[in-house]
mmCIF file of C-alpha atoms in Angstrom:
data_model
loop_
_atom_site.group_PDB
_atom_site.id
_atom_site.type_symbol
_atom_site.label_atom_id
_atom_site.label_comp_id
_atom_site.label_asym_id
_atom_site.label_seq_id
_atom_site.Cartn_x
_atom_site.Cartn_y
_atom_site.Cartn_z
ATOM 1 C CA LEU A 7 9.776 -8.622 12.888
ATOM 2 C CA VAL A 8 12.068 -5.713 11.969
ATOM 3 C CA LEU A 9 12.642 -4.282 8.479
ATOM 4 C CA TYR A 10 15.021 -1.519 7.425
ATOM 5 C CA GLY A 11 15.274 0.481 4.219
ATOM 6 C CA GLN A 12 14.931 3.886 2.655
ATOM 7 C CA GLY A 13 11.883 6.113 2.382
ATOM 8 C CA LEU A 14 10.854 6.584 -1.247
ATOM 9 C CA HIS A 15 9.778 10.189 -0.810
ATOM 10 C CA SER A 16 11.816 11.343 2.170
ATOM 11 C CA GLY A 17 15.038 9.747 0.952
ATOM 12 C CA LYS A 18 15.915 9.064 4.595
ATOM 13 C CA ARG A 19 16.950 5.804 6.200
ATOM 14 C CA THR A 20 13.932 4.317 7.915
ATOM 15 C CA GLY A 21 12.770 1.120 9.540
ATOM 16 C CA MET A 22 9.760 -0.478 11.118
ATOM 17 C CA VAL A 23 8.849 -3.054 13.722
ATOM 18 C CA LEU A 24 5.830 -5.343 13.311
ATOM 19 C CA GLN A 25 4.269 -6.542 16.546
ATOM 20 C CA ALA A 26 1.234 -8.817 16.905
ATOM 21 C CA LEU A 27 -1.815 -7.462 18.739
ATOM 22 C CA PRO A 28 -4.695 -9.299 20.486
ATOM 23 C CA PRO A 29 -7.874 -10.234 18.580
ATOM 24 C CA ASP A 30 -10.201 -7.383 17.555
ATOM 25 C CA SER A 31 -7.385 -4.820 17.823
ATOM 26 C CA GLY A 32 -7.080 -3.960 14.140
ATOM 27 C CA ILE A 33 -4.006 -2.586 12.379
ATOM 28 C CA HIS A 34 -2.362 0.497 13.878
ATOM 29 C CA PHE A 35 0.745 2.540 13.152
ATOM 30 C CA LEU A 36 2.809 3.938 16.024
ATOM 31 C CA THR A 37 4.936 6.983 15.213
ATOM 32 C CA ILE A 38 8.525 6.980 16.459
ATOM 33 C CA PRO A 39 9.692 8.722 18.603
ATOM 34 C CA ASP A 40 6.440 10.516 19.572
ATOM 35 C CA ASN A 41 4.347 7.375 20.120
ATOM 36 C CA GLU A 42 1.176 8.655 18.478
ATOM 37 C CA VAL A 43 -1.115 5.895 17.205
ATOM 38 C CA LEU A 44 -2.644 6.188 13.724
ATOM 39 C CA PRO A 45 -5.253 3.521 12.908
ATOM 40 C CA ALA A 46 -5.329 2.017 9.431
ATOM 41 C CA TYR A 47 -8.832 3.341 8.775
ATOM 42 C CA VAL A 48 -10.184 5.040 5.674
ATOM 43 C CA ASP A 49 -10.926 8.123 7.783
ATOM 44 C CA ALA A 50 -7.200 8.418 8.547
ATOM 45 C CA VAL A 51 -6.153 8.625 4.892
ATOM 46 C CA GLY A 52 -4.589 12.032 4.469
ATOM 47 C CA ASP A 53 -3.193 11.924 0.935
ATOM 48 C CA THR A 54 -3.169 9.615 -2.092
ATOM 49 C CA GLU A 55 -1.063 11.652 -4.521
ATOM 50 C CA TYR A 56 2.042 9.666 -5.542
ATOM 51 C CA ALA A 57 1.654 7.531 -2.368
ATOM 52 C CA THR A 58 -0.928 6.773 0.309
ATOM 53 C CA SER A 59 -0.438 8.472 3.672
ATOM 54 C CA LEU A 60 -2.227 8.095 6.994
ATOM 55 C CA SER A 61 -2.409 11.360 8.896
ATOM 56 C CA SER A 62 -3.502 13.004 12.114
ATOM 57 C CA GLU A 63 -3.352 16.704 12.972
ATOM 58 C CA THR A 64 0.312 16.414 13.950
ATOM 59 C CA HIS A 65 1.778 13.290 12.302
ATOM 60 C CA SER A 66 1.815 11.402 9.029
ATOM 61 C CA ILE A 67 2.922 7.918 7.971
ATOM 62 C CA LYS A 68 3.742 7.830 4.267
ATOM 63 C CA THR A 69 3.765 5.120 1.589
ATOM 64 C CA VAL A 70 1.669 2.506 3.387
ATOM 65 C CA GLU A 71 0.040 0.959 0.302
ATOM 66 C CA HIS A 72 2.374 -1.973 -0.427
ATOM 67 C CA LEU A 73 2.533 -3.053 3.205
ATOM 68 C CA LEU A 74 -1.226 -2.850 3.822
ATOM 69 C CA SER A 75 -1.883 -4.713 0.587
ATOM 70 C CA ALA A 76 0.377 -7.583 1.673
ATOM 71 C CA LEU A 77 -1.135 -7.695 5.165
ATOM 72 C CA HIS A 78 -4.614 -8.073 3.686
ATOM 73 C CA ALA A 79 -3.492 -10.824 1.329
ATOM 74 C CA TYR A 80 -2.007 -12.807 4.226
ATOM 75 C CA GLY A 81 -5.083 -12.321 6.403
ATOM 76 C CA ILE A 82 -3.311 -10.241 9.053
ATOM 77 C CA THR A 83 -5.831 -8.097 10.920
ATOM 78 C CA ASN A 84 -4.292 -7.364 14.339
ATOM 79 C CA LEU A 85 -0.910 -5.670 14.139
ATOM 80 C CA LEU A 86 1.088 -2.753 15.530
ATOM 81 C CA ILE A 87 3.547 -1.157 13.103
ATOM 82 C CA LYS A 88 6.162 1.056 14.720
ATOM 83 C CA VAL A 89 7.736 3.372 12.146
ATOM 84 C CA HIS A 90 9.448 6.726 11.791
ATOM 85 C CA GLY A 91 7.718 8.809 9.145
ATOM 86 C CA GLU A 92 7.675 6.509 6.129
ATOM 87 C CA ILE A 93 7.446 2.789 5.365
ATOM 88 C CA PRO A 94 10.687 1.482 3.771
ATOM 89 C CA VAL A 95 10.347 1.274 -0.009
ATOM 90 C CA LEU A 96 12.606 -1.832 -0.235
ATOM 91 C CA ASP A 97 12.589 -2.817 -3.950
ATOM 92 C CA GLY A 98 9.515 -0.712 -4.755
ATOM 93 C CA SER A 99 7.120 -3.644 -4.611
ATOM 94 C CA ALA A 100 5.420 -5.823 -1.975
ATOM 95 C CA ARG A 101 7.623 -8.885 -2.588
ATOM 96 C CA GLU A 102 9.960 -8.324 0.345
ATOM 97 C CA PHE A 103 7.013 -7.755 2.677
ATOM 98 C CA CYS A 104 5.629 -11.126 1.567
ATOM 99 C CA ALA A 105 8.975 -12.822 2.159
ATOM 100 C CA ALA A 106 9.288 -11.274 5.621
ATOM 101 C CA LEU A 107 5.760 -12.299 6.613
ATOM 102 C CA GLU A 108 6.344 -15.863 5.446
ATOM 103 C CA GLU A 109 9.657 -16.065 7.292
ATOM 104 C CA ALA A 110 8.141 -14.745 10.534
ATOM 105 C CA GLY A 111 4.957 -16.793 10.200
ATOM 106 C CA VAL A 112 1.316 -15.821 10.669
ATOM 107 C CA GLU A 113 -0.357 -16.765 13.956
ATOM 108 C CA GLU A 114 -3.955 -17.990 14.009
ATOM 109 C CA GLN A 115 -5.791 -16.285 16.849
ATOM 110 C CA ASP A 116 -8.553 -17.969 18.811
ATOM 111 C CA ALA A 117 -11.281 -15.540 17.766
ATOM 112 C CA PRO A 118 -13.403 -15.027 14.656
ATOM 113 C CA ARG A 119 -12.230 -12.394 12.220
ATOM 114 C CA ARG A 120 -14.640 -9.544 11.640
ATOM 115 C CA GLU A 121 -15.184 -8.798 7.985
ATOM 116 C CA LEU A 122 -16.785 -5.911 6.154
ATOM 117 C CA VAL A 123 -19.826 -7.182 4.256
ATOM 118 C CA ILE A 124 -20.679 -5.413 1.010
ATOM 119 C CA ASP A 125 -24.473 -5.670 0.807
ATOM 120 C CA ARG A 126 -25.000 -3.588 -2.336
ATOM 121 C CA PRO A 127 -22.944 -1.777 -4.982
ATOM 122 C CA TYR A 128 -21.130 1.416 -3.978
ATOM 123 C CA GLU A 129 -19.361 3.807 -6.314
ATOM 124 C CA VAL A 130 -17.187 6.881 -5.902
ATOM 125 C CA SER A 131 -15.766 8.870 -8.776
ATOM 126 C CA GLU A 132 -13.732 11.911 -9.711
ATOM 127 C CA GLY A 133 -15.068 12.983 -13.062
ATOM 128 C CA ASP A 134 -14.829 10.298 -15.733
ATOM 129 C CA GLU A 135 -11.164 9.553 -15.127
ATOM 130 C CA ARG A 136 -11.213 7.959 -11.672
ATOM 131 C CA VAL A 137 -13.967 5.533 -10.723
ATOM 132 C CA LEU A 138 -13.998 2.981 -7.899
ATOM 133 C CA ARG A 139 -16.922 0.578 -7.633
ATOM 134 C CA ILE A 140 -17.402 -2.260 -5.154
ATOM 135 C CA GLU A 141 -20.074 -4.950 -5.436
ATOM 136 C CA PRO A 142 -21.202 -7.979 -3.383
ATOM 137 C CA ALA A 143 -19.177 -11.132 -4.173
ATOM 138 C CA ASP A 144 -18.327 -14.500 -2.631
ATOM 139 C CA THR A 145 -14.579 -13.927 -2.968
ATOM 140 C CA PHE A 146 -12.323 -10.880 -3.026
ATOM 141 C CA SER A 147 -11.500 -10.019 -6.621
ATOM 142 C CA VAL A 148 -10.327 -6.924 -8.473
ATOM 143 C CA SER A 149 -10.856 -5.820 -12.038
ATOM 144 C CA TYR A 150 -8.606 -2.859 -12.836
ATOM 145 C CA LEU A 151 -8.458 -0.565 -15.836
ATOM 146 C CA LEU A 152 -5.522 1.830 -16.146
ATOM 147 C CA ARG A 153 -5.398 4.643 -18.673
ATOM 148 C CA TYR A 154 -2.118 6.542 -18.761
ATOM 149 C CA PRO A 155 -0.345 8.571 -21.421
ATOM 150 C CA SER A 156 2.031 6.785 -23.787
ATOM 151 C CA PRO A 157 4.173 4.731 -23.430
ATOM 152 C CA ILE A 158 2.109 3.007 -20.682
ATOM 153 C CA GLY A 159 -1.217 3.450 -22.429
ATOM 154 C CA GLU A 160 -4.305 1.428 -21.501
ATOM 155 C CA GLN A 161 -3.888 -1.765 -19.466
ATOM 156 C CA THR A 162 -6.335 -4.106 -17.718
ATOM 157 C CA HIS A 163 -5.907 -6.839 -15.141
ATOM 158 C CA ASP A 164 -8.286 -9.201 -13.317
ATOM 159 C CA PHE A 165 -7.252 -10.859 -10.064
ATOM 160 C CA VAL A 166 -8.908 -13.223 -7.586
ATOM 161 C CA LEU A 167 -7.387 -13.443 -4.104
ATOM 162 C CA SER A 168 -7.544 -17.229 -3.821
ATOM 163 C CA SER A 169 -4.470 -17.510 -1.560
ATOM 164 C CA PRO A 170 -1.440 -15.558 -0.308
ATOM 165 C CA ARG A 171 0.600 -17.403 -2.936
ATOM 166 C CA ALA A 172 -1.597 -16.032 -5.727
ATOM 167 C CA TYR A 173 -1.020 -12.528 -4.380
ATOM 168 C CA ARG A 174 2.727 -13.070 -3.970
ATOM 169 C CA GLU A 175 3.149 -14.299 -7.533
ATOM 170 C CA GLU A 176 0.686 -12.089 -9.394
ATOM 171 C CA ILE A 177 0.307 -8.788 -7.522
ATOM 172 C CA ALA A 178 3.273 -8.344 -5.173
ATOM 173 C CA PRO A 179 5.883 -7.885 -7.968
ATOM 174 C CA ALA A 180 4.118 -4.719 -9.215
ATOM 175 C CA ARG A 181 6.536 -1.854 -8.590
ATOM 176 C CA THR A 182 6.217 1.867 -7.991
ATOM 177 C CA PHE A 183 6.669 3.893 -11.178
ATOM 178 C CA GLY A 184 6.748 7.514 -12.235
ATOM 179 C CA PHE A 185 7.270 9.688 -15.288
ATOM 180 C CA MET A 186 10.494 11.484 -16.057
ATOM 181 C CA ARG A 187 8.510 14.613 -16.926
ATOM 182 C CA ASP A 188 7.185 14.757 -13.329
ATOM 183 C CA ILE A 189 10.582 14.629 -11.606
ATOM 184 C CA LYS A 190 10.982 18.415 -11.329
ATOM 185 C CA MET A 191 7.496 18.872 -9.890
ATOM 186 C CA MET A 192 7.967 15.998 -7.425
ATOM 187 C CA SER A 193 11.277 17.463 -6.319
ATOM 188 C CA GLU A 194 9.648 20.836 -5.697
ATOM 189 C CA LEU A 195 7.003 19.074 -3.576
ATOM 190 C CA GLY A 196 9.707 17.275 -1.587
ATOM 191 C CA LEU A 197 8.757 13.884 -3.036
ATOM 192 C CA GLY A 198 10.724 11.067 -4.631
ATOM 193 C CA SER A 199 14.014 11.880 -2.901
ATOM 194 C CA GLY A 200 14.631 8.189 -2.213
ATOM 195 C CA GLY A 201 13.832 6.983 -5.724
ATOM 196 C CA ARG A 202 16.597 4.803 -7.203
ATOM 197 C CA LEU A 203 16.836 2.502 -10.209
ATOM 198 C CA ASP A 204 16.568 -0.503 -7.877
ATOM 199 C CA ASN A 205 13.350 0.641 -6.159
ATOM 200 C CA PHE A 206 11.545 2.757 -8.745
ATOM 201 C CA ILE A 207 10.581 2.409 -12.406
ATOM 202 C CA LEU A 208 11.259 5.662 -14.249
ATOM 203 C CA VAL A 209 9.251 6.025 -17.450
ATOM 204 C CA GLY A 210 10.519 8.307 -20.205
ATOM 205 C CA GLU A 211 8.707 9.492 -23.303
ATOM 206 C CA ASP A 212 10.060 6.649 -25.456
ATOM 207 C CA ASN A 213 10.277 3.722 -22.948
#
């Protein structure tokens, strides 16, 4: 499976190749052209400001969040993703990843899938503004509270991952957004160069 597009932050033309791996391999990113492998592990997360990046000492794969979210929803656990620098932003959501996965098909492998078992509550926080808490449950569900300045304000959403279809219809359409007041700062940081009206929601003071 091959997908092409533009990098949201680099602004450069990019693409990726998805290749199935044997059972118990996990999900890995392969940098092009240097062929360094970056595993999709929490320990490899290098940055979460404006986008999630996986990093090593010498390489980084940017904007992996929409793709990894879709892979989890479709139960894909063994995959090699060959990419140069940044995952294509496509329309700024996970919808096109869902469509591509459904068109290519998902192969059942003859081996049990290992799952992380949450045996007790865990919580991490950054002051009172950012809190992430996970608890034991029979199904994967998310309860999310967002507090942003006006005009976005406070929003909540509850979701249960009952099927890939539920994810495709309810979560995948969520698109990347940013504030007009942050454009100058993002530009100075070398971010957002690939943002366009068809792949990015730009929020002004009066939207």
